Amino acid sequence: MKNAGQLSRRQILAAAGFIGLAGLTGCGSGDEGGDSKDLSKKQNGAMREYRAGQQFKASKPLSFSVLHNNNPNYPLKDGWLFWKELTRRTGITLKPIAVPLSDYEKKRSVLIGAGDAPFLIPKTYHPSEVAFVSSGAILPVSEYVHLMPNFRDKVRKWKLEPELDAIRQSDGRYYLLPGLHEKVKSGYSLSLRTDVLDRLGLSLPTTLDEVYEVFGALRAEYPDRYPFSDRWSTNTPFPAAALMSYLGQAYGVRAGWTYDNISYDSKAGEFVFTGATDGYRQMVAYVRKLVAGKLMDPESFTQTDDEAVQKLLGEKSFAISANPQELVQNYRYNLERQVKGAKIEMVPVPLGPAGPVLLSGTRLENGVMISSKALKSDTFVAMMQFVDWLWYSDEGQRFARWGVQGTTYTYSSGRYELKPGISLMGSDPDAPKDLQKDYGFYNGVFAYGGSWALVSSTFSQDERRFQDAMSQREELPVDPAHPLQSVEQEQASLWETPLRDHVTQNTLKFALGKRPLSEWDAYVAELKAKNADRLVEMHNKARDRFKKENG
């Protein structure tokens, strides 16, 4: 759902992390007191010569445990073709430990804390791995990427070093193997009922000013309804998380799902407190203007997703935040069945004061942590080769996304087509089989990242138009590194949550008019009283320190 992999920016020059070592010895530690620097005794089942683009096949049957984020839309099944074919191709049997999606992060923390975590811990969003670094429970995976030729090849080809450097800790190492994207993939924006707009002679808005004008015209025509009633406010720490995320982009700030207390002001050349910036204030003022003008339903910040969608389907509203999947599978599919002639489109993120920009760092996705216990196994090298093939090779990514050629899909002239009778995310509502539910492919635990050709291969026409438009925008530079040392990290963690909570609560108060925007300066003073300035100072010192130490 969210792209939370960019919540913190850390950078350090670390070419060594990407240099293929001549042998399998001399690697970094991470297994205190053991012989972890010598991998010669950890090659049971490994391929002796394993290269990028080569099919990985263990030299003997092996099995590895994996934490499985069990999505209710496609609950785990032992009989999935994914498991069977994966074992056939690689010689590896995965043993999933299923955890409900709603409880995943909490359960993951409990398992790691108790020392019961499986070897492979996917679906981890940076910076949540930071909590497990000091205990030594997870591996500094950057020390072992020389075992992963596909991973290193994509980092090099797609020039992802700055993004990877941004997730390094103060020891210069990173502890998460993130999903890697060739290009930025945008997720959320505004969708509107185009049949209603056409009837009123209105065009789809391209700027935030035009959004306000369109909503005003809708309100004038339907004075008993809110033009815009939104979702993604429950089961998330930030109300209207999707709206705030793409509005923030229009104002050049991280908000909603992408919010981080600390952000870099390139003009000032320093880190600042995001929730106190003028860009954040302007974004909040815009939302307040929508609510005050009765153009946005105030229940948008508290209602469930289902309640928001039902208002759209019941024609109590005409606009809602969307992603391409929800647009096609949910809004359009159900509108066409309930409202004669209804049409709905998702627009590229409306432009604001920041202009046509994309926030930086979004080419990394959630990724895999490796339990430190794995390093003690004599099959460690084989496991890392397997991880490299499944999550980072072209063939492994194609397999995880599309399945088995000739069985679940066909490929010709650069185009993928599902076999007849198989549906993916509502592509054929009448199909008896579903690629995710019945076969286990396109599973968010395994299928993410990749080349633009592969990532875009599942795009609907709507998403292709949306992504093509967004790809024309300029990606802002990745923030400079500012990794905190362990003592600093402990102090920062005590300040982070109260500050974040204060920003969240007051964003909502300002938006709803429960606190006038004339009190913005007082709100900023409250943030300072909660150590906002000290947190910023700490990160600026960390940036200066690492710039000095690493050039």
Coordinates of C-alpha atoms in Angstrom, one line a residue:
M1 CA 0.0 0.0 0.0
K2 CA 2.1 2.8 1.2
N3 CA 5.5 3.6 0.0
A4 CA 7.1 3.9 3.4
G5 CA 10.5 2.8 2.3
Q6 CA 11.6 6.4 2.2
L7 CA 10.9 7.6 5.7
S8 CA 14.6 8.2 6.6
R9 CA 17.6 9.3 4.6
R10 CA 21.0 8.0 5.4
Q11 CA 24.1 8.1 3.1
I12 CA 27.7 7.1 3.4
L13 CA 30.2 6.4 0.6
A14 CA 30.4 2.6 0.6
A15 CA 31.7 1.3 -2.7
A16 CA 32.9 -1.8 -0.9
G17 CA 29.4 -2.9 -0.4
F18 CA 29.0 -3.4 -4.1
I19 CA 32.4 -4.9 -5.0
G20 CA 32.3 -8.6 -5.7
L21 CA 34.8 -10.3 -3.6
A22 CA 37.1 -12.8 -5.2
G23 CA 36.3 -15.5 -2.8
L24 CA 33.8 -16.3 -0.1
T25 CA 36.0 -15.3 2.8
G26 CA 37.0 -12.0 4.3
C27 CA 33.3 -11.0 4.6
G28 CA 32.1 -8.8 7.5
S29 CA 30.9 -10.1 10.8
G30 CA 27.4 -9.9 12.2
D31 CA 27.6 -13.2 14.1
E32 CA 29.3 -12.2 17.3
G33 CA 32.0 -14.5 18.5
G34 CA 31.5 -17.0 15.6
D35 CA 33.5 -17.8 12.5
S36 CA 31.1 -15.6 10.4
K37 CA 34.0 -14.0 8.5
D38 CA 34.8 -17.3 6.9
L39 CA 32.0 -18.6 4.6
S40 CA 33.9 -21.6 3.4
K41 CA 32.0 -23.8 5.8
K42 CA 28.6 -22.3 5.0
Q43 CA 28.3 -23.5 1.3
N44 CA 26.2 -26.6 1.8
G45 CA 23.9 -26.7 -1.2
A46 CA 25.3 -23.6 -2.8
M47 CA 26.2 -23.3 -6.5
R48 CA 30.0 -23.0 -7.0
E49 CA 29.6 -20.7 -10.0
Y50 CA 26.5 -18.5 -9.7
R51 CA 26.2 -15.4 -11.9
A52 CA 23.7 -12.8 -12.8
G53 CA 21.0 -14.1 -15.2
Q54 CA 21.7 -17.7 -14.3
Q55 CA 19.1 -20.1 -13.0
F56 CA 19.8 -20.8 -9.4
K57 CA 19.5 -24.5 -8.5
A58 CA 20.7 -25.7 -5.1
S59 CA 23.2 -28.6 -5.4
K60 CA 21.0 -30.6 -2.9
P61 CA 17.4 -30.1 -1.6
L62 CA 17.1 -27.5 1.1
S63 CA 14.4 -25.7 3.0
F64 CA 14.2 -22.2 4.5
S65 CA 11.7 -20.7 6.8
V66 CA 10.0 -17.4 5.7
L67 CA 7.6 -15.1 7.5
H68 CA 4.5 -14.8 5.3
N69 CA 2.3 -11.7 5.4
N70 CA -1.0 -13.4 4.9
N71 CA -3.2 -11.1 2.7
P72 CA -6.9 -11.7 3.2
N73 CA -7.4 -11.0 -0.5
Y74 CA -5.5 -14.2 -1.3
P75 CA -5.0 -16.3 1.8
L76 CA -2.1 -18.7 1.9
K77 CA -2.7 -22.1 0.5
D78 CA -0.3 -25.1 0.8
G79 CA -1.3 -26.3 -2.7
W80 CA -0.3 -23.1 -4.6
L81 CA 1.6 -23.8 -7.8
F82 CA 4.0 -21.1 -6.6
W83 CA 5.4 -23.4 -3.9
K84 CA 5.6 -26.5 -6.1
E85 CA 7.2 -24.8 -9.1
L86 CA 9.7 -22.8 -6.9
T87 CA 10.9 -26.1 -5.5
R88 CA 11.2 -27.7 -8.9
R89 CA 13.2 -24.8 -10.3
T90 CA 15.5 -24.1 -7.4
G91 CA 15.6 -27.1 -5.2
I92 CA 14.4 -24.9 -2.3
T93 CA 11.3 -25.6 -0.3
L94 CA 10.0 -22.5 1.6
K95 CA 8.3 -23.1 4.9
P96 CA 6.0 -20.2 5.4
I97 CA 5.0 -18.9 8.9
A98 CA 1.7 -17.2 8.2
V99 CA 0.9 -14.0 10.0
P100 CA -2.3 -12.0 9.4
L101 CA -1.7 -8.8 7.4
S102 CA -3.4 -6.8 10.2
D103 CA -1.0 -8.1 12.8
Y104 CA 2.2 -8.5 10.7
E105 CA 4.4 -5.8 12.2
K106 CA 3.5 -6.6 15.8
K107 CA 4.0 -10.3 15.3
R108 CA 7.2 -9.8 13.5
S109 CA 8.6 -7.8 16.4
V110 CA 7.5 -10.4 18.9
L111 CA 9.1 -13.3 16.9
I112 CA 12.4 -11.4 16.4
G113 CA 12.5 -10.3 20.1
A114 CA 11.9 -13.9 21.3
G115 CA 14.6 -15.3 19.0
D116 CA 12.0 -17.3 17.1
A117 CA 12.1 -15.4 13.8
P118 CA 12.4 -17.4 10.6
F119 CA 15.6 -17.0 8.4
L120 CA 13.8 -14.8 5.9
I121 CA 11.7 -11.8 7.0
P122 CA 10.2 -10.1 4.0
K123 CA 7.6 -7.3 3.7
T124 CA 9.7 -5.0 5.9
Y125 CA 9.5 -1.2 5.2
H126 CA 12.4 1.0 6.0
P127 CA 13.1 2.2 8.7
S128 CA 11.3 -0.4 10.7
E129 CA 14.5 -2.6 10.5
V130 CA 16.3 -0.1 12.6
A131 CA 14.6 -1.3 15.8
F132 CA 16.3 -4.7 15.4
V133 CA 19.9 -3.5 14.7
S134 CA 21.3 -2.9 18.1
S135 CA 20.3 -6.3 19.4
G136 CA 22.1 -8.1 16.6
A137 CA 19.0 -10.0 15.7
I138 CA 19.2 -9.2 12.0
L139 CA 22.2 -9.3 9.6
P140 CA 24.0 -6.3 8.2
V141 CA 23.1 -7.6 4.7
S142 CA 25.3 -5.1 2.9
E143 CA 28.2 -7.3 4.1
Y144 CA 26.9 -10.2 2.1
V145 CA 25.7 -8.7 -1.2
H146 CA 28.8 -10.0 -2.9
L147 CA 26.9 -13.3 -2.9
M148 CA 24.1 -11.7 -4.8
P149 CA 25.1 -10.9 -8.4
N150 CA 21.6 -10.0 -9.7
F151 CA 21.1 -7.6 -6.8
R152 CA 24.4 -5.9 -7.5
D153 CA 23.8 -5.8 -11.2
K154 CA 20.5 -4.0 -10.9
V155 CA 22.0 -1.5 -8.4
R156 CA 24.8 -0.7 -10.9
K157 CA 22.6 -0.6 -14.0
W158 CA 19.9 1.6 -12.4
K159 CA 22.3 3.8 -10.5
L160 CA 20.6 3.0 -7.2
E161 CA 23.7 3.5 -5.0
P162 CA 22.4 6.8 -3.5
E163 CA 19.1 5.2 -2.6
L164 CA 20.8 2.3 -0.9
D165 CA 23.3 4.6 0.8
A166 CA 20.2 6.4 2.2
I167 CA 19.2 3.3 4.3
R168 CA 22.6 2.7 5.8
Q169 CA 23.0 2.9 9.6
S170 CA 25.7 4.8 11.5
D171 CA 28.1 1.8 11.1
G172 CA 27.9 2.3 7.3
R173 CA 26.0 -0.9 6.7
Y174 CA 22.4 -1.5 5.8
Y175 CA 20.2 -4.2 7.3
L176 CA 17.4 -4.5 4.7
L177 CA 17.5 -5.9 1.2
P178 CA 14.9 -3.5 -0.4
G179 CA 12.9 -4.1 -3.6
L180 CA 14.6 -2.3 -6.5
H181 CA 12.8 -0.4 -9.2
E182 CA 14.3 0.8 -12.5
K183 CA 11.9 3.7 -12.5
V184 CA 9.7 5.6 -10.0
K185 CA 6.2 4.0 -9.8
S186 CA 3.6 6.5 -8.5
G187 CA 0.7 5.1 -6.5
Y188 CA -2.1 7.4 -5.5
S189 CA -4.0 10.4 -6.8
L190 CA -7.5 11.8 -7.1
S191 CA -10.3 10.2 -9.1
L192 CA -13.5 11.9 -10.3
R193 CA -16.8 11.0 -12.0
T194 CA -16.1 12.1 -15.5
D195 CA -19.7 11.6 -16.7
V196 CA -20.9 14.1 -14.1
L197 CA -18.1 16.5 -15.1
D198 CA -19.0 16.1 -18.8
R199 CA -22.7 16.9 -18.0
L200 CA -21.6 20.1 -16.3
G201 CA -19.1 21.1 -19.0
L202 CA -16.2 20.6 -16.6
S203 CA -12.7 19.3 -17.5
L204 CA -10.6 17.0 -15.4
P205 CA -8.4 19.2 -13.2
T206 CA -4.7 19.3 -13.6
T207 CA -3.8 21.7 -10.8
L208 CA -4.9 22.1 -7.2
D209 CA -6.5 25.4 -8.1
E210 CA -8.6 23.6 -10.8
V211 CA -9.5 20.9 -8.2
Y212 CA -10.9 23.6 -6.0
E213 CA -12.9 25.1 -8.9
V214 CA -14.3 21.8 -10.1
F215 CA -15.3 20.9 -6.5
G216 CA -17.0 24.3 -6.2
A217 CA -19.0 23.8 -9.4
L218 CA -20.1 20.3 -8.2
R219 CA -21.2 21.8 -4.9
A220 CA -23.2 24.5 -6.7
E221 CA -25.0 21.9 -8.7
Y222 CA -25.5 19.5 -5.8
P223 CA -25.7 21.7 -2.7
D224 CA -26.9 18.8 -0.5
R225 CA -23.7 16.7 -1.1
Y226 CA -20.0 16.9 -0.5
P227 CA -18.2 16.7 -3.9
F228 CA -15.2 14.9 -2.3
S229 CA -15.5 12.2 0.4
D230 CA -12.2 10.4 1.1
R231 CA -10.8 7.1 2.6
W232 CA -7.5 5.6 3.9
S233 CA -7.9 7.2 7.3
T234 CA -8.4 4.0 9.4
N235 CA -5.7 1.4 10.2
T236 CA -3.1 4.1 9.5
P237 CA -1.4 6.5 11.9
F238 CA -2.2 9.5 9.6
P239 CA -5.8 10.6 8.7
A240 CA -6.5 10.8 4.9
A241 CA -3.1 9.2 4.4
A242 CA -3.3 8.9 0.6
L243 CA -4.7 12.4 0.1
M244 CA -2.0 14.0 2.3
S245 CA 0.7 12.0 0.5
Y246 CA -0.1 13.3 -2.9
L247 CA -1.0 16.7 -1.7
G248 CA 2.3 16.8 0.1
Q249 CA 4.0 16.0 -3.2
A250 CA 2.3 19.0 -4.8
Y251 CA 3.7 21.2 -2.1
G252 CA 7.2 19.5 -2.1
V253 CA 6.8 18.0 1.4
R254 CA 6.4 14.5 2.8
A255 CA 3.0 14.0 4.4
G256 CA 0.5 11.2 5.0
W257 CA 2.0 7.8 4.5
T258 CA 5.3 9.3 3.4
Y259 CA 5.6 11.7 6.4
D260 CA 8.9 11.9 8.2
N261 CA 9.7 14.4 11.0
I262 CA 13.0 15.3 9.3
S263 CA 13.3 16.4 5.7
Y264 CA 16.0 18.2 3.7
D265 CA 15.7 21.8 2.5
S266 CA 17.9 21.9 -0.5
K267 CA 17.7 25.7 -0.8
A268 CA 18.8 26.2 2.8
G269 CA 21.2 23.3 2.6
E270 CA 20.1 21.8 5.9
F271 CA 17.6 19.4 7.5
V272 CA 14.4 20.9 8.9
F273 CA 11.4 19.8 10.8
T274 CA 8.8 18.8 8.2
G275 CA 5.6 19.5 10.2
A276 CA 6.8 23.1 10.8
T277 CA 7.8 24.1 7.3
D278 CA 5.9 26.6 5.2
G279 CA 5.2 24.0 2.6
Y280 CA 3.4 21.8 5.2
R281 CA 1.5 24.8 6.4
Q282 CA 0.3 25.6 2.9
M283 CA -0.8 22.0 2.4
V284 CA -2.8 22.1 5.6
A285 CA -4.3 25.4 4.6
Y286 CA -5.5 23.9 1.3
V287 CA -7.2 21.0 3.0
R288 CA -8.8 23.5 5.5
K289 CA -10.1 25.5 2.5
L290 CA -11.7 22.4 1.0
V291 CA -13.4 21.5 4.3
A292 CA -14.5 25.1 5.1
G293 CA -16.0 25.4 1.7
K294 CA -18.0 22.2 2.2
L295 CA -16.2 20.8 -0.8
M296 CA -14.7 17.9 1.3
D297 CA -16.6 15.7 3.6
P298 CA -15.2 16.2 7.2
E299 CA -15.9 12.5 7.8
S300 CA -13.1 11.8 5.3
F301 CA -10.7 11.8 8.3
T302 CA -12.5 9.3 10.4
Q303 CA -14.7 7.0 8.2
T304 CA -13.8 3.5 7.0
D305 CA -12.8 2.8 3.5
D306 CA -16.1 1.0 2.9
E307 CA -18.1 4.0 4.1
A308 CA -16.2 6.3 1.8
V309 CA -16.7 4.0 -1.2
Q310 CA -20.4 3.5 -0.5
K311 CA -20.9 7.3 -0.6
L312 CA -19.2 7.3 -4.1
L313 CA -21.4 4.4 -5.3
G314 CA -24.5 5.9 -3.8
E315 CA -23.8 9.2 -5.6
K316 CA -23.4 11.1 -2.3
S317 CA -20.0 12.1 -3.5
F318 CA -18.2 12.4 -6.9
A319 CA -14.5 12.2 -6.1
I320 CA -12.3 10.0 -4.0
S321 CA -8.6 9.1 -3.6
A322 CA -7.6 6.2 -5.7
N323 CA -4.8 3.9 -6.8
P324 CA -5.0 2.2 -10.2
Q325 CA -6.1 -1.1 -8.8
E326 CA -8.9 0.3 -6.7
L327 CA -10.0 2.5 -9.6
V328 CA -10.6 -0.5 -11.9
Q329 CA -11.6 -3.3 -9.5
N330 CA -13.7 -1.4 -7.0
Y331 CA -14.9 2.0 -8.1
R332 CA -15.4 1.5 -11.8
Y333 CA -16.5 -2.1 -11.6
N334 CA -19.2 -1.3 -9.0
L335 CA -20.3 2.1 -10.4
E336 CA -21.0 0.6 -13.8
R337 CA -23.3 -1.9 -12.1
Q338 CA -25.1 0.6 -9.9
V339 CA -25.2 3.8 -11.8
K340 CA -26.2 3.9 -15.5
G341 CA -23.6 5.6 -17.6
A342 CA -21.2 6.2 -14.7
K343 CA -17.6 6.8 -15.6
I344 CA -14.6 7.5 -13.3
E345 CA -11.0 8.5 -14.1
M346 CA -7.9 9.0 -12.0
V347 CA -5.9 12.1 -12.8
P348 CA -2.1 12.6 -12.5
V349 CA -1.3 14.2 -9.2
P350 CA -2.6 17.7 -9.5
L351 CA 0.2 20.3 -9.7
G352 CA 0.8 22.7 -6.8
P353 CA 3.5 25.2 -5.9
A354 CA 6.3 22.6 -6.1
G355 CA 5.6 22.1 -9.8
P356 CA 5.9 18.8 -11.8
V357 CA 8.1 16.9 -9.3
L358 CA 8.3 13.5 -7.7
L359 CA 9.6 13.1 -4.2
S360 CA 13.0 11.4 -4.1
G361 CA 13.9 7.9 -3.0
T362 CA 10.8 6.1 -4.2
R363 CA 12.7 3.5 -6.3
L364 CA 13.2 1.4 -3.2
E365 CA 10.3 -0.7 -1.9
N366 CA 9.8 -2.8 1.1
G367 CA 12.3 -5.6 1.4
V368 CA 13.8 -8.6 3.2
M369 CA 15.6 -8.8 6.5
I370 CA 17.7 -11.8 7.2
S371 CA 17.8 -13.3 10.7
S372 CA 21.3 -13.5 12.3
K373 CA 20.6 -17.1 13.0
A374 CA 20.8 -17.8 9.3
L375 CA 24.5 -17.0 9.3
K376 CA 25.2 -19.9 11.7
S377 CA 23.8 -22.3 9.2
D378 CA 26.0 -24.3 6.8
T379 CA 23.5 -23.4 4.0
F380 CA 23.9 -19.7 4.4
V381 CA 25.6 -19.1 1.0
A382 CA 22.9 -21.1 -0.8
M383 CA 20.2 -19.2 1.0
M384 CA 21.7 -15.8 -0.2
Q385 CA 22.0 -17.1 -3.8
F386 CA 18.3 -18.2 -3.6
V387 CA 17.2 -14.8 -2.2
D388 CA 19.1 -13.2 -5.0
W389 CA 17.4 -15.3 -7.7
L390 CA 13.8 -15.1 -6.4
W391 CA 13.7 -11.4 -5.5
Y392 CA 16.3 -9.8 -7.8
S393 CA 16.8 -11.9 -11.0
D394 CA 14.8 -11.1 -14.1
E395 CA 13.6 -14.7 -14.2
G396 CA 12.7 -14.9 -10.5
Q397 CA 10.8 -11.6 -10.6
R398 CA 8.9 -12.8 -13.8
F399 CA 8.1 -16.1 -12.1
A400 CA 6.8 -14.4 -8.9
R401 CA 4.7 -11.9 -10.8
W402 CA 3.3 -14.0 -13.7
G403 CA 3.8 -17.7 -12.8
V404 CA 4.6 -20.4 -15.3
Q405 CA 4.7 -19.7 -19.0
G406 CA 2.2 -21.8 -20.9
T407 CA 0.3 -22.6 -17.6
T408 CA -0.7 -19.3 -16.2
Y409 CA 0.4 -16.9 -19.0
T410 CA 1.8 -16.6 -22.5
Y411 CA 4.5 -14.2 -23.7
S412 CA 4.8 -12.9 -27.3
S413 CA 6.3 -9.8 -28.8
G414 CA 7.0 -8.2 -25.5
R415 CA 3.5 -8.7 -24.2
Y416 CA 2.3 -10.9 -21.3
E417 CA -1.2 -12.4 -21.5
L418 CA -3.0 -14.4 -18.8
K419 CA -4.2 -17.8 -20.0
P420 CA -7.9 -18.0 -20.6
G421 CA -9.9 -18.6 -17.5
I422 CA -7.4 -16.8 -15.2
S423 CA -8.0 -13.4 -13.7
L424 CA -5.7 -10.9 -12.0
M425 CA -7.1 -8.1 -9.9
G426 CA -10.4 -8.2 -11.6
S427 CA -9.1 -8.3 -15.2
D428 CA -11.7 -11.0 -16.0
P429 CA -14.4 -11.0 -13.3
D430 CA -16.0 -14.1 -14.8
A431 CA -12.9 -16.2 -14.9
P432 CA -13.0 -19.4 -12.7
K433 CA -9.4 -19.0 -11.5
D434 CA -7.5 -16.2 -10.0
L435 CA -3.7 -15.8 -10.4
Q436 CA -3.3 -14.7 -6.7
K437 CA -5.9 -16.7 -4.9
D438 CA -5.6 -20.0 -6.7
Y439 CA -2.0 -20.1 -7.9
G440 CA -0.1 -17.9 -5.4
F441 CA 1.6 -15.6 -7.9
Y442 CA 1.6 -11.8 -7.8
N443 CA 1.9 -12.2 -4.0
G444 CA 3.1 -9.0 -2.3
V445 CA 5.6 -11.0 -0.2
F446 CA 7.5 -12.0 -3.3
A447 CA 6.4 -10.0 -6.3
Y448 CA 7.7 -6.4 -6.3
G449 CA 10.4 -4.3 -7.9
G450 CA 12.0 -5.0 -11.3
S451 CA 12.5 -3.5 -14.7
W452 CA 10.0 -1.0 -16.0
A453 CA 9.1 -3.5 -18.8
L454 CA 8.1 -6.1 -16.1
V455 CA 6.5 -3.7 -13.6
S456 CA 4.4 -2.1 -16.3
S457 CA 3.4 -5.5 -17.8
T458 CA 0.4 -5.7 -15.5
F459 CA -0.7 -2.2 -16.0
S460 CA -4.3 -1.5 -17.1
Q461 CA -4.8 1.1 -19.8
D462 CA -5.7 3.5 -17.0
E463 CA -2.5 2.9 -15.0
R464 CA -0.3 3.1 -18.1
R465 CA -1.7 6.6 -18.9
F466 CA -1.2 7.6 -15.3
Q467 CA 2.3 6.3 -15.0
D468 CA 3.3 7.7 -18.4
A469 CA 2.2 11.1 -17.3
M470 CA 3.9 10.9 -13.9
S471 CA 7.1 9.6 -15.4
Q472 CA 7.6 12.9 -17.2
R473 CA 8.0 14.7 -13.9
E474 CA 11.4 15.4 -12.3
E475 CA 12.5 13.2 -9.4
L476 CA 14.0 15.4 -6.6
P477 CA 17.5 14.5 -5.5
V478 CA 17.9 11.9 -2.7
D479 CA 18.6 13.6 0.6
P480 CA 22.2 13.5 1.9
A481 CA 23.0 10.9 4.5
H482 CA 22.5 11.5 8.1
P483 CA 22.8 8.2 10.0
L484 CA 22.6 8.5 13.7
Q485 CA 24.9 6.8 16.1
S486 CA 23.4 4.3 18.5
V487 CA 23.2 6.7 21.4
E488 CA 21.7 9.4 19.2
Q489 CA 19.2 6.9 17.8
E490 CA 18.0 6.0 21.3
Q491 CA 17.5 9.7 22.1
A492 CA 15.9 10.5 18.8
S493 CA 13.4 7.6 19.2
L494 CA 12.2 9.2 22.5
W495 CA 11.5 12.4 20.6
E496 CA 10.1 11.0 17.4
T497 CA 6.8 9.6 18.4
P498 CA 5.5 12.5 20.6
L499 CA 6.5 14.9 17.8
R500 CA 4.8 12.8 15.1
D501 CA 1.7 12.5 17.2
H502 CA 1.5 16.2 17.7
V503 CA 1.9 16.9 14.0
T504 CA -0.8 14.3 13.2
Q505 CA -3.3 15.6 15.8
N506 CA -2.9 19.2 14.9
T507 CA -3.0 18.6 11.1
L508 CA -6.4 17.1 11.7
K509 CA -7.5 20.0 14.0
F510 CA -6.4 22.6 11.5
A511 CA -8.1 20.8 8.6
L512 CA -11.4 20.5 10.5
G513 CA -11.3 24.1 11.8
K514 CA -11.1 22.9 15.4
R515 CA -7.9 25.0 15.6
P516 CA -7.6 28.2 13.6
L517 CA -4.6 28.5 11.3
S518 CA -3.8 31.8 13.0
E519 CA -2.4 29.6 15.8
W520 CA 0.3 28.1 13.4
D521 CA 3.1 29.9 15.2
A522 CA 1.9 28.6 18.5
Y523 CA 1.8 25.1 17.1
V524 CA 5.4 25.5 15.9
A525 CA 6.4 26.7 19.4
E526 CA 4.8 23.6 20.9
L527 CA 6.9 21.4 18.5
K528 CA 10.0 23.2 19.7
A529 CA 9.0 22.5 23.3
K530 CA 8.8 18.8 22.3
N531 CA 12.5 18.9 21.1
A532 CA 11.9 19.5 17.4
D533 CA 14.9 21.8 17.1
R534 CA 17.1 19.4 19.0
L535 CA 16.1 16.6 16.7
V536 CA 16.9 18.7 13.7
E537 CA 20.2 19.7 15.1
M538 CA 21.1 16.1 15.8
H539 CA 20.4 15.1 12.2
N540 CA 22.3 18.1 10.8
K541 CA 25.3 17.2 13.0
A542 CA 25.1 13.6 11.7
R543 CA 25.1 14.8 8.1
D544 CA 28.1 17.0 8.8
R545 CA 30.0 14.2 10.6
F546 CA 29.5 11.7 7.7
K547 CA 30.3 14.2 5.1
K548 CA 33.5 15.0 6.8
E549 CA 34.4 11.4 7.4
N550 CA 33.6 10.1 3.9
G551 CA 34.2 13.1 1.6

